[in-house]
Short mmCIF file of C-alpha atoms and ligand atoms in Angstrom, two decimals:
data_model
loop_
_atom_site.label_atom_id
_atom_site.label_comp_id
_atom_site.label_asym_id
_atom_site.label_seq_id
_atom_site.Cartn_x
_atom_site.Cartn_y
_atom_site.Cartn_z
CA MET A 1 -70.20 5.43 1.83
CA ILE A 2 -69.43 2.41 -0.27
CA ALA A 3 -72.29 0.89 -2.20
CA ALA A 4 -72.27 -2.86 -2.68
CA GLN A 5 -71.44 -2.54 -6.37
CA ASP A 6 -68.23 -0.64 -5.54
CA ILE A 7 -66.58 -3.75 -4.16
CA LYS A 8 -64.05 -4.92 -6.73
CA ILE A 9 -63.94 -8.66 -7.33
CA LYS A 10 -60.88 -10.59 -8.48
CA LYS A 11 -61.67 -14.26 -8.89
CA VAL A 12 -59.35 -17.25 -8.50
CA GLU A 13 -58.36 -18.99 -11.69
CA ARG A 14 -59.10 -22.39 -10.22
CA SER A 15 -61.07 -23.28 -7.08
CA ARG A 16 -59.32 -25.26 -4.32
CA LEU A 17 -62.63 -26.79 -3.22
CA ALA A 18 -61.95 -30.14 -4.93
CA GLU A 19 -58.86 -30.61 -2.72
CA ILE A 20 -60.87 -30.36 0.51
CA ASP A 21 -62.49 -33.35 2.21
CA LEU A 22 -65.74 -31.76 3.41
CA LYS A 23 -66.48 -34.81 5.55
CA ASN A 24 -63.36 -34.24 7.63
CA LEU A 25 -63.01 -30.61 8.67
CA PRO A 26 -60.91 -29.67 11.70
CA PHE A 27 -62.37 -26.36 12.99
CA GLY A 28 -60.83 -23.26 11.43
CA LYS A 29 -58.16 -25.02 9.39
CA PHE A 30 -59.34 -24.70 5.79
CA PHE A 31 -60.33 -21.45 4.12
CA SER A 32 -62.41 -20.76 1.04
CA ASP A 33 -61.12 -19.45 -2.31
CA HIS A 34 -61.71 -15.75 -1.61
CA MET A 35 -61.44 -13.13 1.11
CA LEU A 36 -62.62 -9.56 1.53
CA VAL A 37 -60.10 -6.84 2.35
CA SER A 38 -60.66 -3.16 3.09
CA ASP A 39 -58.18 -0.46 4.16
CA TYR A 40 -58.77 2.46 6.49
CA GLY A 41 -56.70 5.64 6.27
CA SER A 42 -57.22 9.44 6.19
CA GLY A 43 -60.56 8.92 7.93
CA GLU A 44 -62.18 6.61 5.38
CA TRP A 45 -62.53 3.00 4.30
CA LYS A 46 -61.22 2.38 0.77
CA ASN A 47 -59.82 -0.24 -1.64
CA THR A 48 -62.54 -2.67 -0.63
CA GLU A 49 -62.09 -5.79 -2.68
CA ILE A 50 -62.80 -9.48 -2.79
CA LYS A 51 -59.78 -11.40 -3.98
CA PRO A 52 -58.13 -14.82 -3.82
CA TYR A 53 -57.35 -15.96 -0.25
CA GLN A 54 -53.67 -15.17 0.19
CA PRO A 55 -50.98 -14.15 2.73
CA LEU A 56 -50.70 -10.54 3.90
CA LEU A 57 -47.44 -8.66 3.60
CA LEU A 58 -46.87 -6.83 6.89
CA GLN A 59 -44.00 -4.88 8.47
CA PRO A 60 -42.51 -6.07 11.80
CA SER A 61 -43.53 -2.68 13.21
CA LEU A 62 -47.23 -3.42 12.60
CA ALA A 63 -49.07 -1.64 15.45
CA ALA A 64 -51.58 -4.46 16.12
CA LEU A 65 -48.77 -6.89 16.96
CA HIS A 66 -47.38 -4.59 19.62
CA TYR A 67 -50.37 -2.97 21.30
CA GLY A 68 -53.28 -5.25 20.48
CA GLN A 69 -55.78 -3.09 18.63
CA ALA A 70 -57.43 -6.17 17.14
CA ILE A 71 -61.05 -7.36 17.19
CA PHE A 72 -63.04 -10.11 15.50
CA GLU A 73 -66.43 -11.74 15.02
CA GLY A 74 -67.73 -15.28 14.54
CA ILE A 75 -70.82 -15.96 12.41
CA LYS A 76 -72.18 -18.94 10.49
CA ALA A 77 -73.79 -19.39 7.09
CA TYR A 78 -76.02 -22.37 6.31
CA LYS A 79 -77.71 -23.98 3.35
CA ASP A 80 -81.31 -25.16 3.65
CA GLU A 81 -82.61 -28.34 2.07
CA LYS A 82 -83.23 -26.55 -1.22
CA GLY A 83 -79.66 -25.30 -1.38
CA GLN A 84 -80.56 -21.69 -0.56
CA ALA A 85 -77.82 -20.06 1.56
CA TYR A 86 -78.45 -17.91 4.64
CA ILE A 87 -76.34 -16.06 7.22
CA PHE A 88 -77.56 -16.26 10.83
CA ARG A 89 -78.21 -12.77 12.30
CA PRO A 90 -75.26 -10.94 10.63
CA HIS A 91 -76.65 -7.50 11.54
CA ASP A 92 -76.30 -8.37 15.23
CA ASN A 93 -72.65 -9.28 14.77
CA PHE A 94 -72.21 -6.10 12.74
CA LYS A 95 -73.50 -4.00 15.65
CA ARG A 96 -71.35 -5.88 18.15
CA PHE A 97 -68.26 -5.48 15.93
CA ASN A 98 -68.65 -1.72 15.99
CA ILE A 99 -69.18 -1.76 19.77
CA SER A 100 -65.86 -3.64 20.04
CA ALA A 101 -64.21 -1.18 17.59
CA THR A 102 -65.36 1.85 19.56
CA ARG A 103 -64.08 0.41 22.86
CA MET A 104 -60.68 -0.28 21.29
CA GLN A 105 -60.45 3.24 19.79
CA MET A 106 -60.73 1.78 16.27
CA PRO A 107 -62.89 3.15 13.42
CA VAL A 108 -66.38 1.73 12.91
CA ILE A 109 -67.03 -0.20 9.71
CA PRO A 110 -70.03 0.62 7.49
CA GLU A 111 -72.79 -1.95 6.99
CA GLU A 112 -72.11 -1.83 3.23
CA ILE A 113 -68.72 -3.43 3.81
CA PHE A 114 -69.47 -5.71 6.78
CA VAL A 115 -72.86 -7.13 5.79
CA GLU A 116 -73.05 -6.50 2.03
CA GLY A 117 -69.40 -7.37 1.52
CA MET A 118 -69.94 -10.59 3.48
CA ARG A 119 -72.99 -11.40 1.37
CA GLN A 120 -71.06 -10.90 -1.88
CA LEU A 121 -68.11 -12.91 -0.62
CA ILE A 122 -70.33 -15.83 0.38
CA ARG A 123 -72.23 -15.64 -2.89
CA LEU A 124 -68.93 -16.12 -4.67
CA ASP A 125 -67.84 -18.98 -2.37
CA LYS A 126 -71.32 -20.50 -1.96
CA GLU A 127 -70.08 -23.96 -2.91
CA TRP A 128 -67.93 -23.86 0.24
CA ILE A 129 -71.03 -24.14 2.43
CA PRO A 130 -71.11 -27.92 2.73
CA ALA A 131 -74.50 -29.29 1.64
CA ILE A 132 -74.23 -31.92 4.36
CA PRO A 133 -76.55 -31.95 7.42
CA ASN A 134 -75.19 -29.95 10.38
CA HIS A 135 -72.34 -28.46 8.37
CA SER A 136 -71.89 -24.75 7.91
CA LEU A 137 -69.53 -22.05 6.76
CA TYR A 138 -67.84 -20.22 9.63
CA ILE A 139 -67.38 -16.52 8.86
CA ARG A 140 -64.54 -14.66 10.51
CA PRO A 141 -64.57 -10.85 10.08
CA PHE A 142 -61.68 -9.09 11.83
CA MET A 143 -59.92 -5.74 12.04
CA PHE A 144 -56.46 -4.74 13.18
CA ALA A 145 -54.28 -1.64 13.51
CA SER A 146 -51.93 -1.38 10.53
CA ASP A 147 -49.75 1.65 11.24
CA GLU A 148 -46.10 0.73 10.82
CA VAL A 149 -44.95 2.81 13.77
CA ILE A 150 -44.24 1.51 17.28
CA GLY A 151 -45.35 4.64 19.15
CA VAL A 152 -48.06 3.87 21.72
CA LYS A 153 -51.14 5.57 20.29
CA PRO A 154 -54.27 4.66 18.39
CA SER A 155 -53.28 3.65 14.87
CA GLU A 156 -54.21 5.87 11.93
CA HIS A 157 -54.52 2.92 9.56
CA TYR A 158 -56.52 -0.30 9.88
CA LYS A 159 -57.29 -3.38 7.85
CA PHE A 160 -60.66 -5.12 7.83
CA LEU A 161 -60.91 -8.64 6.44
CA ILE A 162 -63.45 -11.42 6.13
CA ILE A 163 -62.30 -15.02 5.70
CA LEU A 164 -64.48 -18.13 5.43
CA SER A 165 -63.91 -21.60 6.82
CA PRO A 166 -66.14 -24.62 6.11
CA THR A 167 -66.97 -26.49 9.32
CA GLY A 168 -68.44 -29.82 10.22
CA PRO A 169 -70.84 -30.71 13.03
CA TYR A 170 -69.56 -29.60 16.40
CA TYR A 171 -70.25 -32.59 18.62
CA SER A 172 -69.61 -31.17 21.97
CA GLU A 173 -69.41 -33.79 24.68
CA PRO A 174 -70.95 -32.63 27.96
CA MET A 175 -68.26 -30.48 29.58
CA ARG A 176 -66.47 -30.48 32.91
CA ILE A 177 -66.15 -26.89 34.09
CA TYR A 178 -63.87 -25.38 36.72
CA VAL A 179 -65.18 -22.27 38.49
CA GLU A 180 -62.21 -19.89 38.36
CA GLU A 181 -61.31 -18.00 41.52
CA LYS A 182 -57.67 -17.08 41.00
CA TYR A 183 -57.51 -15.52 37.53
CA THR A 184 -59.83 -12.80 36.21
CA ARG A 185 -61.07 -12.38 32.64
CA ALA A 186 -62.82 -9.03 32.92
CA ALA A 187 -63.64 -6.25 35.37
CA PRO A 188 -66.11 -3.34 35.16
CA GLY A 189 -64.63 -0.58 33.02
CA GLY A 190 -62.49 -3.10 31.12
CA VAL A 191 -62.93 -4.72 27.72
CA GLY A 192 -64.84 -7.88 28.66
CA PHE A 193 -67.85 -6.93 26.51
CA ALA A 194 -65.66 -6.49 23.39
CA LYS A 195 -64.59 -9.33 21.10
CA ALA A 196 -61.03 -8.05 21.43
CA ALA A 197 -58.14 -10.40 20.58
CA GLY A 198 -56.32 -9.78 23.87
CA ASN A 199 -59.22 -11.18 25.91
CA TYR A 200 -58.51 -14.61 24.47
CA GLY A 201 -54.74 -14.53 24.98
CA GLY A 202 -55.34 -13.42 28.56
CA ALA A 203 -57.63 -16.38 29.20
CA MET A 204 -55.34 -19.15 27.97
CA LEU A 205 -53.24 -19.71 31.10
CA ALA A 206 -56.29 -20.24 33.34
CA THR A 207 -57.81 -22.62 30.79
CA ALA A 208 -54.54 -24.56 30.48
CA GLU A 209 -54.34 -24.97 34.27
CA ALA A 210 -57.94 -26.18 34.42
CA ARG A 211 -57.18 -28.66 31.60
CA LYS A 212 -54.29 -30.11 33.62
CA GLN A 213 -56.85 -30.95 36.29
CA GLY A 214 -59.14 -32.63 33.77
CA TYR A 215 -61.52 -29.74 33.09
CA ASP A 216 -62.53 -28.52 29.64
CA GLN A 217 -62.99 -24.83 30.40
CA VAL A 218 -63.24 -22.35 33.24
CA LEU A 219 -66.34 -20.49 34.34
CA TRP A 220 -65.10 -16.95 34.95
CA THR A 221 -66.19 -15.07 38.06
CA ASP A 222 -66.15 -11.39 39.05
CA ALA A 223 -62.81 -9.70 39.76
CA PHE A 224 -63.61 -8.60 43.34
CA GLU A 225 -65.01 -11.61 45.19
CA HIS A 226 -64.80 -14.41 42.61
CA LYS A 227 -68.41 -15.20 43.50
CA TYR A 228 -70.58 -13.83 40.68
CA VAL A 229 -70.31 -15.98 37.57
CA GLN A 230 -69.62 -14.39 34.17
CA GLU A 231 -69.17 -16.80 31.23
CA ILE A 232 -67.33 -19.87 29.97
CA GLY A 233 -64.52 -19.65 27.37
CA THR A 234 -66.35 -18.38 24.29
CA MET A 235 -69.80 -19.19 25.63
CA ASN A 236 -72.44 -17.52 27.76
CA VAL A 237 -73.80 -19.57 30.67
CA PHE A 238 -77.35 -20.56 31.66
CA PHE A 239 -78.74 -22.24 34.80
CA VAL A 240 -82.14 -23.94 34.97
CA ILE A 241 -83.90 -23.95 38.35
CA GLY A 242 -87.42 -25.35 38.11
CA ASN A 243 -89.17 -23.52 35.28
CA THR A 244 -86.85 -20.52 35.53
CA ILE A 245 -83.81 -19.98 33.37
CA ILE A 246 -81.14 -17.73 34.83
CA THR A 247 -78.21 -16.08 33.04
CA PRO A 248 -75.85 -13.31 34.17
CA ASP A 249 -76.99 -9.83 33.06
CA LEU A 250 -74.83 -7.59 30.87
CA GLU A 251 -74.93 -4.59 33.21
CA SER A 252 -71.31 -4.56 34.42
CA GLY A 253 -69.81 -4.78 30.90
CA THR A 254 -67.76 -7.85 31.80
CA ILE A 255 -69.60 -10.34 29.60
CA LEU A 256 -69.75 -10.76 25.83
CA ASN A 257 -73.27 -10.15 24.60
CA GLY A 258 -73.69 -13.41 22.66
CA VAL A 259 -75.99 -13.60 19.66
CA THR A 260 -76.75 -17.21 20.65
CA ARG A 261 -77.47 -16.00 24.22
CA ASP A 262 -79.96 -13.49 22.84
CA SER A 263 -81.50 -16.10 20.53
CA ALA A 264 -81.88 -18.54 23.45
CA ILE A 265 -83.47 -15.88 25.68
CA THR A 266 -85.90 -14.94 22.89
CA LEU A 267 -86.87 -18.55 22.14
CA PHE A 268 -87.12 -19.64 25.80
CA THR A 269 -89.43 -16.69 26.48
CA ASP A 270 -91.47 -17.68 23.43
CA MET A 271 -91.67 -21.25 24.75
CA GLY A 272 -93.10 -20.05 28.07
CA TYR A 273 -90.07 -20.27 30.33
CA ILE A 274 -89.36 -17.51 32.83
CA ILE A 275 -86.04 -15.85 32.04
CA GLU A 276 -84.04 -13.98 34.66
CA GLU A 277 -81.07 -11.87 33.56
CA ARG A 278 -79.42 -10.93 36.83
CA PRO A 279 -76.24 -11.27 38.91
CA VAL A 280 -75.71 -15.00 39.56
CA HIS A 281 -73.95 -15.83 42.84
CA ILE A 282 -72.19 -19.21 42.88
CA ASP A 283 -73.37 -19.90 46.47
CA ASP A 284 -77.01 -19.55 45.35
CA MET A 285 -76.43 -22.07 42.58
CA ILE A 286 -74.79 -24.46 45.09
CA LYS A 287 -77.76 -24.01 47.44
CA ALA A 288 -80.18 -24.82 44.62
CA TYR A 289 -78.05 -27.83 43.66
CA LYS A 290 -78.08 -29.15 47.24
CA ALA A 291 -81.85 -28.71 47.35
CA GLY A 292 -82.13 -30.75 44.15
CA GLN A 293 -83.51 -27.78 42.20
CA LEU A 294 -80.61 -26.94 39.88
CA LYS A 295 -81.46 -29.16 36.94
CA GLU A 296 -79.40 -27.97 33.97
CA VAL A 297 -76.30 -25.86 33.33
CA PHE A 298 -75.20 -25.11 29.78
CA GLY A 299 -73.24 -22.75 27.55
CA THR A 300 -74.36 -20.96 24.37
CA GLY A 301 -72.19 -19.82 21.45
CA THR A 302 -71.97 -19.79 17.66
CA ALA A 303 -69.51 -22.71 17.43
CA ALA A 304 -71.41 -25.39 19.39
CA THR A 305 -74.83 -23.68 19.74
CA ILE A 306 -75.56 -25.35 23.09
CA SER A 307 -72.98 -27.17 25.21
CA MET A 308 -74.22 -29.14 28.18
CA ILE A 309 -72.27 -29.20 31.42
CA LYS A 310 -71.95 -32.47 33.30
CA GLU A 311 -69.71 -31.26 36.11
CA LEU A 312 -69.20 -27.90 37.77
CA ARG A 313 -66.49 -27.61 40.38
CA TYR A 314 -66.24 -24.72 42.83
CA LYS A 315 -63.27 -25.05 45.23
CA ASP A 316 -63.70 -28.57 46.64
CA PHE A 317 -67.39 -28.82 45.94
CA VAL A 318 -68.34 -30.82 42.85
CA MET A 319 -71.77 -30.60 41.24
CA ASN A 320 -72.67 -33.43 38.87
CA PHE A 321 -75.48 -33.27 36.35
CA ASP A 322 -77.14 -36.21 34.67
CA GLN A 323 -78.28 -35.21 31.16
CA THR A 324 -80.97 -37.87 30.87
CA GLY A 325 -83.74 -35.77 32.45
CA TRP A 326 -82.79 -32.49 30.77
CA LYS A 327 -85.47 -30.54 28.93
CA ALA A 328 -84.54 -26.90 28.31
CA ALA A 329 -81.05 -27.28 26.80
CA PRO A 330 -81.87 -30.13 24.36
CA ALA A 331 -85.08 -28.34 23.30
CA MET A 332 -83.09 -25.17 22.59
CA LYS A 333 -80.41 -27.01 20.63
CA GLN A 334 -83.06 -28.72 18.53
CA LYS A 335 -84.96 -25.47 17.96
CA LEU A 336 -81.93 -23.38 17.00
CA ASP A 337 -80.58 -26.08 14.68
CA ALA A 338 -83.99 -26.43 13.01
CA ILE A 339 -84.24 -22.66 12.38
CA ARG A 340 -80.69 -22.49 11.05
CA LEU A 341 -81.23 -25.40 8.69
CA GLY A 342 -84.54 -24.02 7.44
CA GLN A 343 -86.60 -26.83 9.00
CA ALA A 344 -88.50 -24.59 11.44
CA GLU A 345 -90.30 -21.28 10.97
CA ASP A 346 -87.95 -18.29 11.22
CA LYS A 347 -90.37 -16.34 13.40
CA PHE A 348 -87.92 -13.60 14.37
CA GLY A 349 -86.35 -13.00 10.94
CA TRP A 350 -82.89 -14.26 11.88
CA MET A 351 -82.00 -15.95 8.59
CA PHE A 352 -80.47 -13.42 6.19
CA LYS A 353 -80.76 -14.61 2.62
CA ILE A 354 -77.67 -14.61 0.45
C1 PLP B 1 -68.14 -15.02 20.88
C2 PLP B 1 -68.28 -15.19 22.36
C3 PLP B 1 -69.45 -15.64 22.99
C4 PLP B 1 -70.64 -16.16 22.22
O1 PLP B 1 -71.19 -15.25 21.36
P1 PLP B 1 -72.08 -15.75 20.13
O2 PLP B 1 -72.46 -14.50 19.45
O3 PLP B 1 -73.25 -16.46 20.72
O4 PLP B 1 -71.22 -16.66 19.33
C5 PLP B 1 -69.49 -15.66 24.38
N1 PLP B 1 -68.44 -15.29 25.11
C6 PLP B 1 -67.29 -14.87 24.56
C7 PLP B 1 -66.17 -14.45 25.43
C8 PLP B 1 -67.18 -14.81 23.17
O5 PLP B 1 -66.03 -14.43 22.61
#
């Protein structure tokens, strides 16, 4: 096992931070001064180091490019009003990363590299967390197969990296969502529960077709009947009927177990709402809509926290939602933002101090 102090650090000679306009940050475009890199081979992780952000030198035969053994995570770091930096629930992403790794026949990464390495990297690039309200530092850990052999088999070598990207507020306009019934994202026994790179490539055509029709994203449905809803793009989905909040359960392994989803479930329960994690049939949601009981529909994810949905289309039936009377989704957005910015009590110990 690698102890935190074993991570070698090579610093940049001059920071690039002064060249970045922190008030104008397209998502995922700018990266901080340093990155963490670790290599896996002969059954162990080694050469873990933090070094200047730089290109990788890779052979065209790189296994990940051919057969897709590639996984990632998305996490955010924040600064509170006193300038103290925190990472939001990194241990949960660490666990999920290793669940993804195991499903993709990739080696698990030790906590000393994933969490401690991340902490050291962010300590070094702390100035890259914009000290501007609602800004944060997006953390992207990822791993890929690095054998330079094009035989179809699990790779013997892997690379694990962490890169950091400063991000601005994610104003997400209420979304128009198309309930997908032609394409499938995930089926039981598949890789839907893993943050595997191929899941996102496989989803792009359906999303592009929905965009052509004026929709922002698709709401995926089950592979057999296209009736049970799964999730939206990179967000989990919630429905509010009366005082009850309903979200698809994780049982069938077709849905990504979102950290924001879990945070919302925990906080809603704490606020006195009834939470139901269960199969969600689109016809039941339509019935509730027609009866005037379906009040709110929203997505949860690290990037936008909470994204409200103003239109949900299933075949020719269009459900419209007027945000003015919404309670649950705005309350959750406010609550999560307040915890992440250190303005509300961190009752569940989610803020990990750097
Ligand atoms: C990352 C992701 C989510 C949201 O997970 P968070 O941990 O809340 O960011 C939901 N669905 C998919 C498919 C995702 O990739």
